[in-house]
Coordinates of C-alpha atoms in Angstrom, one line a residue:
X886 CA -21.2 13.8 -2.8
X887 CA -18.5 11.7 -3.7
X888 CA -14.9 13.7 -4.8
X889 CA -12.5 11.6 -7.0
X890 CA -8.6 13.4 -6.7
X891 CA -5.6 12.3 -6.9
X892 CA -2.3 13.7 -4.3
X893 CA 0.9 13.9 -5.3
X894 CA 4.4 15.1 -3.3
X895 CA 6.6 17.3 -5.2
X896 CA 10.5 16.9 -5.4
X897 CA 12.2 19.7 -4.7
X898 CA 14.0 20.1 -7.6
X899 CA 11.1 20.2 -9.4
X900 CA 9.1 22.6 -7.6
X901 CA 10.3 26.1 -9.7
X902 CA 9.2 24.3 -13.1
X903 CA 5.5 23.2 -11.7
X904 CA 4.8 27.1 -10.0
X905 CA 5.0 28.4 -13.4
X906 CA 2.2 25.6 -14.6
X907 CA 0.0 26.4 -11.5
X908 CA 0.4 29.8 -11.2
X909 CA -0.7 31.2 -14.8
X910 CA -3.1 34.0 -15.4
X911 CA -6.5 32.6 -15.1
X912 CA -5.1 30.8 -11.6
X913 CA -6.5 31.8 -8.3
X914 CA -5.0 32.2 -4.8
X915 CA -7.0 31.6 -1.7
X916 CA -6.1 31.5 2.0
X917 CA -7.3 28.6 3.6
X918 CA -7.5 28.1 7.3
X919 CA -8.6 25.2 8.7
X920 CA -9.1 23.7 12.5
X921 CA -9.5 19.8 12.4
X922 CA -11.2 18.0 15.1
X923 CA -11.2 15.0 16.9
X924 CA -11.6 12.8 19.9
X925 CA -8.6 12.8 22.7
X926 CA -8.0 8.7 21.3
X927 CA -8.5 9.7 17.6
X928 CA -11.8 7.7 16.7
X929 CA -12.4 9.3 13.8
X930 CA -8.9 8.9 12.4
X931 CA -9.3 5.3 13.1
X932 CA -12.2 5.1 10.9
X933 CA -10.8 6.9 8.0
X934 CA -12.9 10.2 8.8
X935 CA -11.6 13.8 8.6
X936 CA -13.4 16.7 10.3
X937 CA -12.9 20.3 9.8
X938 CA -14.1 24.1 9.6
X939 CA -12.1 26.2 6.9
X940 CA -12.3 30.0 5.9
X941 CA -12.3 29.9 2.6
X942 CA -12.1 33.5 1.2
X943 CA -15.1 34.9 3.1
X944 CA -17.0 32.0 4.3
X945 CA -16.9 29.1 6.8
X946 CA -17.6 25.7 5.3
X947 CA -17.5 23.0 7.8
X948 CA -16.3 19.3 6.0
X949 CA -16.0 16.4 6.5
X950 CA -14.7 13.2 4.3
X951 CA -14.6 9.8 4.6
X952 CA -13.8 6.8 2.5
X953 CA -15.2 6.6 -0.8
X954 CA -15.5 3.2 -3.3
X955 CA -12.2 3.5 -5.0
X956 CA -8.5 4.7 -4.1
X957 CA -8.6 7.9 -5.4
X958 CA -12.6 8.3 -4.3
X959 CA -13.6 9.8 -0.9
X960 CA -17.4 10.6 0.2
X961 CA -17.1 14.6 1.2
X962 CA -20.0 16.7 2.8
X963 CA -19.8 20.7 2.9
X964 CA -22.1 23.1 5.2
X965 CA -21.4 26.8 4.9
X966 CA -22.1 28.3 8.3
X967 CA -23.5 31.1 9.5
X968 CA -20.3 33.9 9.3
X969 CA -21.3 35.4 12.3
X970 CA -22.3 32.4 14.7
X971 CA -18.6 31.0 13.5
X972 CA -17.4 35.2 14.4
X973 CA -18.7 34.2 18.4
X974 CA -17.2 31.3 18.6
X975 CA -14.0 31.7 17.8
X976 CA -13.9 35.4 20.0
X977 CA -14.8 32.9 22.8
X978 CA -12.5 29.9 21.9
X979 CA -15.3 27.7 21.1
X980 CA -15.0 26.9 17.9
X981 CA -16.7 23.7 17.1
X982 CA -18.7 21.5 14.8
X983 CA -22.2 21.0 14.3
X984 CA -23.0 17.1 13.9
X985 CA -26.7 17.2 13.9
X986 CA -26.1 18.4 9.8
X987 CA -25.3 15.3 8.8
X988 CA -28.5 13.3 9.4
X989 CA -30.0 11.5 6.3
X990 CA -26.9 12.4 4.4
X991 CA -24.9 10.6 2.2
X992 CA -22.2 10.8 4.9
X993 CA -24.3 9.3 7.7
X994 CA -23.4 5.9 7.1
X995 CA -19.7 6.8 8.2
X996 CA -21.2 8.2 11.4
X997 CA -23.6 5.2 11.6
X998 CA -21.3 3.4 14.8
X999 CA -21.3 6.6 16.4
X1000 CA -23.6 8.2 19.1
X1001 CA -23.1 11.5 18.0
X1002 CA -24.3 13.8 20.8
X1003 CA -21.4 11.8 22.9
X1004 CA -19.0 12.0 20.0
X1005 CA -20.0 15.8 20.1
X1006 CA -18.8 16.3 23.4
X1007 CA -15.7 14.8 22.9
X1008 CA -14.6 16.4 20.3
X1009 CA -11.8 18.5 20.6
X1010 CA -9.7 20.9 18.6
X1011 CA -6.4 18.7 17.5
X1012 CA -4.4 20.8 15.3
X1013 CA -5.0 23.7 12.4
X1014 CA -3.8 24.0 8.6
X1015 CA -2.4 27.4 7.4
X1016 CA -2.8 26.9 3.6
X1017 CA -2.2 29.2 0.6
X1018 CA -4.0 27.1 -1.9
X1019 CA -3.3 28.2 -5.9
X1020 CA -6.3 27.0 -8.4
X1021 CA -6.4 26.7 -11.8
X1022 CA -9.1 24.9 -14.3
X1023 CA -8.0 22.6 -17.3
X1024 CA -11.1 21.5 -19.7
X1025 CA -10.9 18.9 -22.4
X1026 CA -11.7 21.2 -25.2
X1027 CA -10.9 17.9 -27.8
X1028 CA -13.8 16.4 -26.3
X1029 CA -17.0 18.2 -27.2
X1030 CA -19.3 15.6 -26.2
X1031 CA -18.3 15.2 -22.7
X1032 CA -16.6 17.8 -22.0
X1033 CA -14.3 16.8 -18.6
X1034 CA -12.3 19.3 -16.1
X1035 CA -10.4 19.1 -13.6
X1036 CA -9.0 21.6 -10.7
X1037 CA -5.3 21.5 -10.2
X1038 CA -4.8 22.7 -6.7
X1039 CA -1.0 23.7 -5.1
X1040 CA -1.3 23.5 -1.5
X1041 CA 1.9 25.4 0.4
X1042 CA 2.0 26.7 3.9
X1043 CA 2.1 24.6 7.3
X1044 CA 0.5 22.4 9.9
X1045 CA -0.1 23.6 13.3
X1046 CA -0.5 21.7 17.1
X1047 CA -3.5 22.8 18.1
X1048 CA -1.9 23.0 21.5
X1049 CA 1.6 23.9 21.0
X1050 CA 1.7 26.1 18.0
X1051 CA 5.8 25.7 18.1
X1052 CA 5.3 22.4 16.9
X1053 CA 4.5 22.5 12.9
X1054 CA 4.9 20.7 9.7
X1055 CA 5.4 21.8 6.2
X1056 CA 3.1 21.5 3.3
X1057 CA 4.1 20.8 -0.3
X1058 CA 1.7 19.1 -2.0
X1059 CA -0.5 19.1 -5.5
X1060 CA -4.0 17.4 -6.3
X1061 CA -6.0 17.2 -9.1
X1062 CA -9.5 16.7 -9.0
X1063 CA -11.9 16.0 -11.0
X1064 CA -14.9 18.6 -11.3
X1065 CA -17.0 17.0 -14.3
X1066 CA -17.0 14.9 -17.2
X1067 CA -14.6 11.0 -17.3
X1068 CA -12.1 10.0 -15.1
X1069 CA -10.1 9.2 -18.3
X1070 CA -9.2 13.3 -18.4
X1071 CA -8.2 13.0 -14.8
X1072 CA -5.6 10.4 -14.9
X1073 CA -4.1 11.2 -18.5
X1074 CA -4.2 15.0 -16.8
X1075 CA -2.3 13.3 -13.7
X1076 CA 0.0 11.2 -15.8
X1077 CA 1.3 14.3 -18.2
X1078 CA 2.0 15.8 -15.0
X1079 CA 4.2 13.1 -13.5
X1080 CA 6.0 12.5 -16.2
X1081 CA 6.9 16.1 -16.1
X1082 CA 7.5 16.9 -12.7
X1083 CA 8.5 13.8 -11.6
X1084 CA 5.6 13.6 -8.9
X1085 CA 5.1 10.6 -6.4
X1086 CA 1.5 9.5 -5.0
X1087 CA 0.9 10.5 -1.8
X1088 CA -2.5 8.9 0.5
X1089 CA -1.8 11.2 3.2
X1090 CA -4.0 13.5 3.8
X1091 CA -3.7 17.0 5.7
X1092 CA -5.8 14.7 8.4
X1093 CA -3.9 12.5 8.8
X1094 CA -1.0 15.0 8.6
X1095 CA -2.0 16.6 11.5
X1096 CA -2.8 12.8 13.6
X1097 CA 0.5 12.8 13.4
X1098 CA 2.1 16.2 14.5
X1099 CA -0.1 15.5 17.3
X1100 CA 1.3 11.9 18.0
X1101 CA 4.7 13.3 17.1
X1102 CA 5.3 10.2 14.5
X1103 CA 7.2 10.9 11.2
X1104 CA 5.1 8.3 9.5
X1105 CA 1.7 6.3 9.9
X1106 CA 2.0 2.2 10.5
X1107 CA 2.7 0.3 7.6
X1108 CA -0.4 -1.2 6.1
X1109 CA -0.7 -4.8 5.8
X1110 CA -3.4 -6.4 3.4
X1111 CA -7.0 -6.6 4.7
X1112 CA -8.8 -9.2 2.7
X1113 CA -12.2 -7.6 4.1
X1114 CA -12.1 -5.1 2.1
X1115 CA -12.2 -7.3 -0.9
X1116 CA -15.2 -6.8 -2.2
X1117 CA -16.2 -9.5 -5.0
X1118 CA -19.0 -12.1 -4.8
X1119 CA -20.2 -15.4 -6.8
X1120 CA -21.9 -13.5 -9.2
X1121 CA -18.4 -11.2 -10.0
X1122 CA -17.6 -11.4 -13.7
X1123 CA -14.2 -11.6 -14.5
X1124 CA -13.3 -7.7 -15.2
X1125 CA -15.1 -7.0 -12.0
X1126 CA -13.6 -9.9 -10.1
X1127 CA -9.8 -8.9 -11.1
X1128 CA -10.2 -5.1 -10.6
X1129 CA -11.6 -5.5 -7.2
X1130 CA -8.3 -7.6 -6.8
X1131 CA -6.1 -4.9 -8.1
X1132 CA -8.2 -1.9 -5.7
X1133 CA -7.1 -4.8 -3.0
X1134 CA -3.5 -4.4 -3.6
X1135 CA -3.5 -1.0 -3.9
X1136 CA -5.1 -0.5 -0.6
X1137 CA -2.1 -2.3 1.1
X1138 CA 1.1 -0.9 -1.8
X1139 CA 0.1 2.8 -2.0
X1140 CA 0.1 3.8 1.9
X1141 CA 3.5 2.0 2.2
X1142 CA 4.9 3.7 -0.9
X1143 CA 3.6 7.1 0.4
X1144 CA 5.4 6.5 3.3
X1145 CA 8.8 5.3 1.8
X1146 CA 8.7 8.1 -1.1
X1147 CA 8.8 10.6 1.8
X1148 CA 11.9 8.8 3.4
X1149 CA 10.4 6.1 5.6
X1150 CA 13.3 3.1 5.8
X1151 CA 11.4 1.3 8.5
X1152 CA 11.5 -2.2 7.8
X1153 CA 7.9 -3.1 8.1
X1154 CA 6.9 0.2 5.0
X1155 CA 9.5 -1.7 2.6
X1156 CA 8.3 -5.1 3.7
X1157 CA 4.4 -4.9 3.7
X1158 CA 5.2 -2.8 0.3
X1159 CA 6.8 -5.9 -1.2
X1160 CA 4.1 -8.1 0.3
X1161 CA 2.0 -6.0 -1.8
X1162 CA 3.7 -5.9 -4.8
X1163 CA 3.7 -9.7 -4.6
X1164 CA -0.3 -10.0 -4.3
X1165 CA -0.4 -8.1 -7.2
X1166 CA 2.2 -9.8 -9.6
X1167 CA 0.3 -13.3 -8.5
X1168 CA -3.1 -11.9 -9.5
X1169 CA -2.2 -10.2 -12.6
X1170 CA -0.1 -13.5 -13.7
X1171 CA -3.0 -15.8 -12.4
X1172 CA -6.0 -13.7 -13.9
X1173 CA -4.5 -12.2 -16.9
X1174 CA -7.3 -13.6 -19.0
X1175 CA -10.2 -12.0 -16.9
X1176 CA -9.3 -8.5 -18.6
X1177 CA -8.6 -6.7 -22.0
X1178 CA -7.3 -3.7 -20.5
X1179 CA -4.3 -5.7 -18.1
X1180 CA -1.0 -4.2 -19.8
X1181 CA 1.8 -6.9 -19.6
X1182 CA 4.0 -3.9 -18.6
X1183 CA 3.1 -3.4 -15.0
X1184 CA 3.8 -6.7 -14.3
X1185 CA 7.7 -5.7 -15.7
X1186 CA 8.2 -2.4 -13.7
X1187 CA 6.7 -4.2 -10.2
X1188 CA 9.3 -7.0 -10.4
X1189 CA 12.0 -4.6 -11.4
X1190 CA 10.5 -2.6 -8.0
X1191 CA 10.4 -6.1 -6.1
X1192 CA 13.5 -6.7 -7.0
X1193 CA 15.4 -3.2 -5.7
X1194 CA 13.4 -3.4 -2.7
X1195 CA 15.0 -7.1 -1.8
X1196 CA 18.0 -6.2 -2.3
X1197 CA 18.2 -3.1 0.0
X1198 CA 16.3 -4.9 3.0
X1199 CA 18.6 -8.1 3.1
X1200 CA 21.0 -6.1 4.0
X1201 CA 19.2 -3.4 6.4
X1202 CA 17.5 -6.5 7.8
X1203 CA 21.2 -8.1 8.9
X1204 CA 22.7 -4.7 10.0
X1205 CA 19.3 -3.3 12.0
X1206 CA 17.3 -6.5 13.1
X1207 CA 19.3 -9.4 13.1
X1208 CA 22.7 -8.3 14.2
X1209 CA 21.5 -6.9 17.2
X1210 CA 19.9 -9.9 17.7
X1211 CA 22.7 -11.9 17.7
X1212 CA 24.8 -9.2 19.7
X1213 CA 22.0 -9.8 22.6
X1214 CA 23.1 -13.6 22.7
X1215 CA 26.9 -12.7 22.7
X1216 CA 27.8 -12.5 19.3
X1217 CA 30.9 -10.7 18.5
X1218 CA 29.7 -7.4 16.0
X1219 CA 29.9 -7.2 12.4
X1220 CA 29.7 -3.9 10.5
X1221 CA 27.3 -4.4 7.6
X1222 CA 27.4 -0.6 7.1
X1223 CA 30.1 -0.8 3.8
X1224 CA 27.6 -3.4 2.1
X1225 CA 24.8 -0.9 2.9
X1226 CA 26.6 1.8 1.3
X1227 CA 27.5 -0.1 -2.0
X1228 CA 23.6 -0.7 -2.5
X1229 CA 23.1 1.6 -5.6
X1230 CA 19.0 2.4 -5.0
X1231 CA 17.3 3.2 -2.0
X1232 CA 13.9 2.2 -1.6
X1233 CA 13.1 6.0 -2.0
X1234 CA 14.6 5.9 -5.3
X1235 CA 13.3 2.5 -5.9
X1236 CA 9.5 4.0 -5.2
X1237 CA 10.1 7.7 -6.7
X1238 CA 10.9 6.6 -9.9
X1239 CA 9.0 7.8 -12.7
X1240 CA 8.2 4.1 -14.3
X1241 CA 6.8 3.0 -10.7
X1242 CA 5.1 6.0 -10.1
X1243 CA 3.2 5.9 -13.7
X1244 CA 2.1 2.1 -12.9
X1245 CA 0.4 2.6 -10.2
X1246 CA -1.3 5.3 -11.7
X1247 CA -2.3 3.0 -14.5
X1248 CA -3.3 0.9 -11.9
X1249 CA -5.7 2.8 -9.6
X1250 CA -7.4 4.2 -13.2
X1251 CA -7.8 0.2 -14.2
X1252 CA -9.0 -0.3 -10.7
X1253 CA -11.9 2.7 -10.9
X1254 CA -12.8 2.0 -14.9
X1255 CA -16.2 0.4 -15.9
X1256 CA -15.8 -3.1 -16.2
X1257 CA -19.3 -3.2 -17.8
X1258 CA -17.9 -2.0 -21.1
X1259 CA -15.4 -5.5 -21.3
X1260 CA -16.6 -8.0 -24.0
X1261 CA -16.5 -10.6 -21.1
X1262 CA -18.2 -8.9 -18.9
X1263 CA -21.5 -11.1 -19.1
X1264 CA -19.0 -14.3 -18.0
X1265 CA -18.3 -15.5 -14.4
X1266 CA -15.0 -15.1 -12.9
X1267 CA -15.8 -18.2 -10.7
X1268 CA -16.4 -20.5 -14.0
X1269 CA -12.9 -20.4 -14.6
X1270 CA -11.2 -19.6 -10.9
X1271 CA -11.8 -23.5 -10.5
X1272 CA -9.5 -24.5 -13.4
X1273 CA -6.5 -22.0 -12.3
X1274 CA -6.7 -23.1 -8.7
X1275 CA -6.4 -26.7 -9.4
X1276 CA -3.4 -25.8 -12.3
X1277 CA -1.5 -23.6 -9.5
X1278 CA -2.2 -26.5 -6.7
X1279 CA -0.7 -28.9 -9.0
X1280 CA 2.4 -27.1 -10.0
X1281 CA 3.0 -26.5 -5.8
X1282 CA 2.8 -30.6 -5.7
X1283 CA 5.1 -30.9 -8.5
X1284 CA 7.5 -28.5 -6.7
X1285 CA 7.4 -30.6 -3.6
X1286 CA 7.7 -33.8 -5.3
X1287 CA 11.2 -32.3 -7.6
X1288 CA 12.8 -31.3 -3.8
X1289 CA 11.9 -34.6 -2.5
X1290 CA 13.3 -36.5 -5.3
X1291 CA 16.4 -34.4 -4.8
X1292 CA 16.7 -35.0 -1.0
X1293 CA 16.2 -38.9 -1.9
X1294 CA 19.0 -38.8 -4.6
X1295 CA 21.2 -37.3 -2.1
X1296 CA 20.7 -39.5 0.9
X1297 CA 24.2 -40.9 1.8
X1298 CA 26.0 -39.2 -1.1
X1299 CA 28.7 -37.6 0.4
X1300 CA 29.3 -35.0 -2.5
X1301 CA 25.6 -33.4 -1.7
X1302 CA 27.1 -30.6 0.3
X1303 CA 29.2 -29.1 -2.8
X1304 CA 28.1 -25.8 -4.1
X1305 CA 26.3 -27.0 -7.2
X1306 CA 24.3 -29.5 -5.0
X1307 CA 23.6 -26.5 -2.2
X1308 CA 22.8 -24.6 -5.3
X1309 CA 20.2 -26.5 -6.8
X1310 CA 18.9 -27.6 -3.4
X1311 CA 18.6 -23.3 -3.3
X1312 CA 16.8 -22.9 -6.2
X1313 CA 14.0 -25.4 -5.3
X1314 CA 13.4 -24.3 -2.5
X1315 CA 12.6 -20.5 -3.8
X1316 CA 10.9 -22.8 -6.4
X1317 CA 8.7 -24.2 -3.7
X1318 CA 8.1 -21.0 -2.1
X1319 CA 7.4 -19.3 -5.0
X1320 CA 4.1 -21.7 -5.8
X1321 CA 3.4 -21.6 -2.1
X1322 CA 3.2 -18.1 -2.0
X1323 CA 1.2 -17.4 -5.5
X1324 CA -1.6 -20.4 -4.5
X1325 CA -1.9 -18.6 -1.0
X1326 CA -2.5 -15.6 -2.6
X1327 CA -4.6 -16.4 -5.5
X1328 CA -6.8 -18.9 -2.5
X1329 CA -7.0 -15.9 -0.8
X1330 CA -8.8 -13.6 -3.5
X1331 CA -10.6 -16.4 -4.8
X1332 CA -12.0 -17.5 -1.5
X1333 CA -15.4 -15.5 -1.3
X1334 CA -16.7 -17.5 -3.7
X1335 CA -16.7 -20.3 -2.1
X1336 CA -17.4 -21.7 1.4
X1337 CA -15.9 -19.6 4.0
X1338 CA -15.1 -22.2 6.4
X1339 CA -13.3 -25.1 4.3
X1340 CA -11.4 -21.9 2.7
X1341 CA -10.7 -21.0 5.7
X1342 CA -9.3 -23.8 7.0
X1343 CA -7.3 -24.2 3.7
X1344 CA -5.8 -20.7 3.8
X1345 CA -4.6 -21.2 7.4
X1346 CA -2.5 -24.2 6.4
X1347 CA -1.0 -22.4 3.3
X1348 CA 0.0 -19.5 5.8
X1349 CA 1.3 -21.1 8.2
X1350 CA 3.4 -23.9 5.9
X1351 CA 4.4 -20.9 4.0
X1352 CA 5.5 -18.6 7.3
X1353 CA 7.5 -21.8 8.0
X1354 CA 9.2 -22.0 4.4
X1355 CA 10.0 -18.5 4.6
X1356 CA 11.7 -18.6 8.0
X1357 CA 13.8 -21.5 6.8
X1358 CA 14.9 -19.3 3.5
X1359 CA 15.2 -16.4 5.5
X1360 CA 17.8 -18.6 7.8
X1361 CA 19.5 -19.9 4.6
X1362 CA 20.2 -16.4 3.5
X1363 CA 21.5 -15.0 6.5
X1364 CA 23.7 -18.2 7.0
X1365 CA 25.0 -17.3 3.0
X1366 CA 25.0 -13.5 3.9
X1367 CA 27.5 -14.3 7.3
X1368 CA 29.5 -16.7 5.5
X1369 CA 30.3 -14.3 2.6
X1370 CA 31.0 -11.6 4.9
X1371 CA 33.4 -13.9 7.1
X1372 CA 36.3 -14.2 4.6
X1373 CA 36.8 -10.5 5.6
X1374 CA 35.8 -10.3 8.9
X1375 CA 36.4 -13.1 10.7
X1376 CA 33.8 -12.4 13.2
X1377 CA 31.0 -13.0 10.9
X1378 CA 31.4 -16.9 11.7
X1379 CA 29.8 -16.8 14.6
X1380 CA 26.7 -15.8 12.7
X1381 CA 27.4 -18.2 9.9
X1382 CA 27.4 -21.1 12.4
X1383 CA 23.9 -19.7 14.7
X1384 CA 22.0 -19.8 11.4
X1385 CA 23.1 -23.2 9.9
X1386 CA 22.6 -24.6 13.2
X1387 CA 19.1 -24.0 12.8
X1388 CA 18.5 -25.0 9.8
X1389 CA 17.8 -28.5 10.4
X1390 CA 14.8 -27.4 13.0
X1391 CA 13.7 -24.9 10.3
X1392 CA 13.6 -27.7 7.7
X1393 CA 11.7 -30.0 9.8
X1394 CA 9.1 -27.6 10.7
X1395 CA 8.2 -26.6 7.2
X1396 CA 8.4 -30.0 6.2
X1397 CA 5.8 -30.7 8.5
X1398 CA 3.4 -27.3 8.4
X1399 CA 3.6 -28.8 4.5
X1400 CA 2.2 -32.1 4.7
X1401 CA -1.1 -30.3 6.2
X1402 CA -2.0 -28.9 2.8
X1403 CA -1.0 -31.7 0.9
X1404 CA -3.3 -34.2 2.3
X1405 CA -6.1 -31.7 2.7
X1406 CA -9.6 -31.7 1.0
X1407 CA -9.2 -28.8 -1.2
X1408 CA -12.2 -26.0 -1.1
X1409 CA -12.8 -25.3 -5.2

């Protein structure tokens, strides 16, 4: 069985307003309490796998989940147990799973790199839920055809060490799942909802919840992109091709904007967010063609995202990661902390916000619709991936070619280090790593469609020249940033001087990771 639901965190100050939605008259109220288990090194939260045995009203029902084929999809087993085998156990303290019920299940597969009877032995109790869970039903009486519902479930009540029962965490949360009929109901349901309440995505799951009460982190790792779970093939039409894409995205933007809309500011959650975010735009700008159903909207709210995100991190990148930096090598200090407080949005404000939150909901219901029902459905996306990997190669050539012809113009001109001069100099150079960046990306989501090793050896070179690039602009910045800062506080020149002596290494060594894809045998 495969359950398709969608979690969302609630603010606060919209928490009143949503209780008198969830709790009307035909609304139940169940006590749910769970014990989660798992190995001493948490294997199965490694592998995306949740285990558990819940009293729900009078029964046991031992679960467990695991991930399904879309972002809101996960496969789920349940076994109600015998009530008074569970009754023994737990008057001995020996509560525990049975993992023999899942063989030649739908959820084996999951368990397949397991040896269960040793997993069985391992397993231990890690931590327990305390959950008053209110229910209610909403059916789409407009459609008589197919008629769709979906439960609406407030979760409240706490986390638990299953060790140290001082140490606990707070629950707040709403889901909506969907019980029968399209997954159309589900997200327009879902959408109404966060418009209302202002709600924010969440992919944390009480499991993973619990992994990390017990690891006493406040947030999981940030999530980079994982091209192997790109699943498209040479014989991907194009609305297939560019919603696998999309799902690819997701899985790398919607952990990191989970952990951001619940207060994360650690550098690597906003930057793998806006690594992300920049996948996305490429694809939707590159494949825009491959889909009737792309609205030209999201592309506006993610670089409006993008763009509030940069701005916050330049500046909690100097004050948190490079100033210290400098410090270590015996640079005087320099508060950034007033240029930190004049940013108007945080990235929580920048990821809570309604018109973000709504996109990626748009998203993930693009990602998990039919593409069989698109008039170009019967058409290859690889017939025409060709033709926009060759354009985008070409406009990266053209980039290089307009800053070399501006280096060669200013070779022995001694007015080439005035500001209009730096300026333009600055603006082809994000030119250049704009088209670096986008053919990267688009190589990258293209490239199992072709042969993997001249691919691969193409993508390297395009990561590496483009690692290089973006050190060198990252340099330039900081040397801009220190410079600025100095006509204020005078000891900001010591940083203004470290980073333009670099540049000219910097310069060289992109220069040269460059030439690598340039005079490379392409793979299309």
């Amino acid at each position: 069985m495969q359950e398709i639901e969608l979690r969302f965190l609630i603010p606060p100050a919209r928490l009143k307003g949503l209780m008198r939605q969830a709790k009307v008259k035909s609304s139940q109220v169940t006590q749910l309490a769970a014990h989660y288990y798992d190995t001493p090194d948490q294997q199965l939260a490694q592998a995306g796998i949740g285990l558990r045995i819940r009293k729900e009203g009078n029964n046991w029902v031992q679960t467990i989940k695991a991930r399904g084929d879309g972002i809101a999809a996960r496969l789920e087993h349940n076994t109600t147990l015998d009530h008074e085998h569970v009754q023994a156990m737990l008057n001995n303290n020996a509560l525990m799973p049975d993992l023999t019920i899942y063989k030649d299940t739908a959820i084996a597969p999951a368990l397949a790199k397991f040896k269960l009877k040793k997993l069985a032995k391992n397993l231990t109790r890690q931590y327990v839920t305390d959950v008053e869970r209110t229910t209610r039903l909403l059916v789409d009486d407009k459609n008589y055809k197919n008629e769709s519902s979906i439960e609406v479930a407030y979760d409240h009540g706490k986390i638990i060490h299953g060790k140290d029962d001082t140490q606990r965490q707070a629950i707040k949360e709403i889901e909506f799942e969907l019980v029968s009929g399209d997954l159309d109901f589900l997200f327009a349901t879902a959408k109404t909802w966060c418009k209302r309440y202002k709600l924010c995505l969440s992919t944390v799951t009480k499991a993973e919840r619990g992994g990390l009460l017990i690891t006493e982190q406040a947030y999981s790792p940030a999530v980079s992109a994982n091209l192997s779970q790109l699943e498209v093939h040479k014989d991907s039409s194009r609305p297939t091709f560019i919603r696998a894409v999309v799902n690819n995205c997701l899985l790398q933007i919607l952990p990191n904007s989970s952990a951001i809309a619940e207060g994360s500011e650690d550098d690597d959650h906003i930057l793998q967010l806006r690594i992300g975010i920049q996948r996305l735009q490429s694809a939707l700008k590159a494949f825009n063609n491959f889909s009737d159903q792309l609205n030209p909207e999201w592309s506006v709210i993610l670089k409006q995202t993008a763009t509030l995100l940069d701005e916050y991190r330049e500046v909690a990148y100097l004050a948190h990661t490079v100033q210290p930096k400098l410090e270590q090598q015996g640079a005087p200090t320099v508060d950034w902390s007033a240029e930190l407080k004049n940013i108007k949005v945080s990235p929580i404000d920048a990821v809570q916000a309604n018109d973000f939150q709504l996109t990626l909901l748009e998203l993930i219901a693009f990602s998990m619709s039919d593409p069989s029902t698109e008039a170009q459905a019967d058409k290859l996306a690889i017939d025409k991936l060709t033709k926009i990997l060759s354009k985008h190669h070409t406009k990266l050539l053209e980039a290089e070619h307009n800053l070399d012809d501006l280096d060669i113009d200013n070779a022995g001109d001694v007015s080439s280090n005035s500001n209009d001069e730096q300026k333009a100099q600055h603006k082809l150079h994000n030119h250049l790593n704009s088209h670096l960046k986008s053919l990267r990306y688009i190589s990258e989501f293209a490239a199992p469609l072709y042969s993997k090793k001249q691919s691969k050896r193409w993508i390297k070179r395009l990561a590496k020249a483009q690692k290089a690039l973006g050190q060198y602009l990252d340099n330039l910045h900081h040397k801009d940033y220190y410079l600025q800062k100095s006509a204020t506080e005078p000891n900001a020149l010591y940083g203004a001087g470290w980073f333009a002596a670099t540049l000219v290494k910097r310069e060289k060594r992109y220069q040269k990771r460059l030439e690598k894809p340039r005079s490379s045998t392409t793979f299309w």
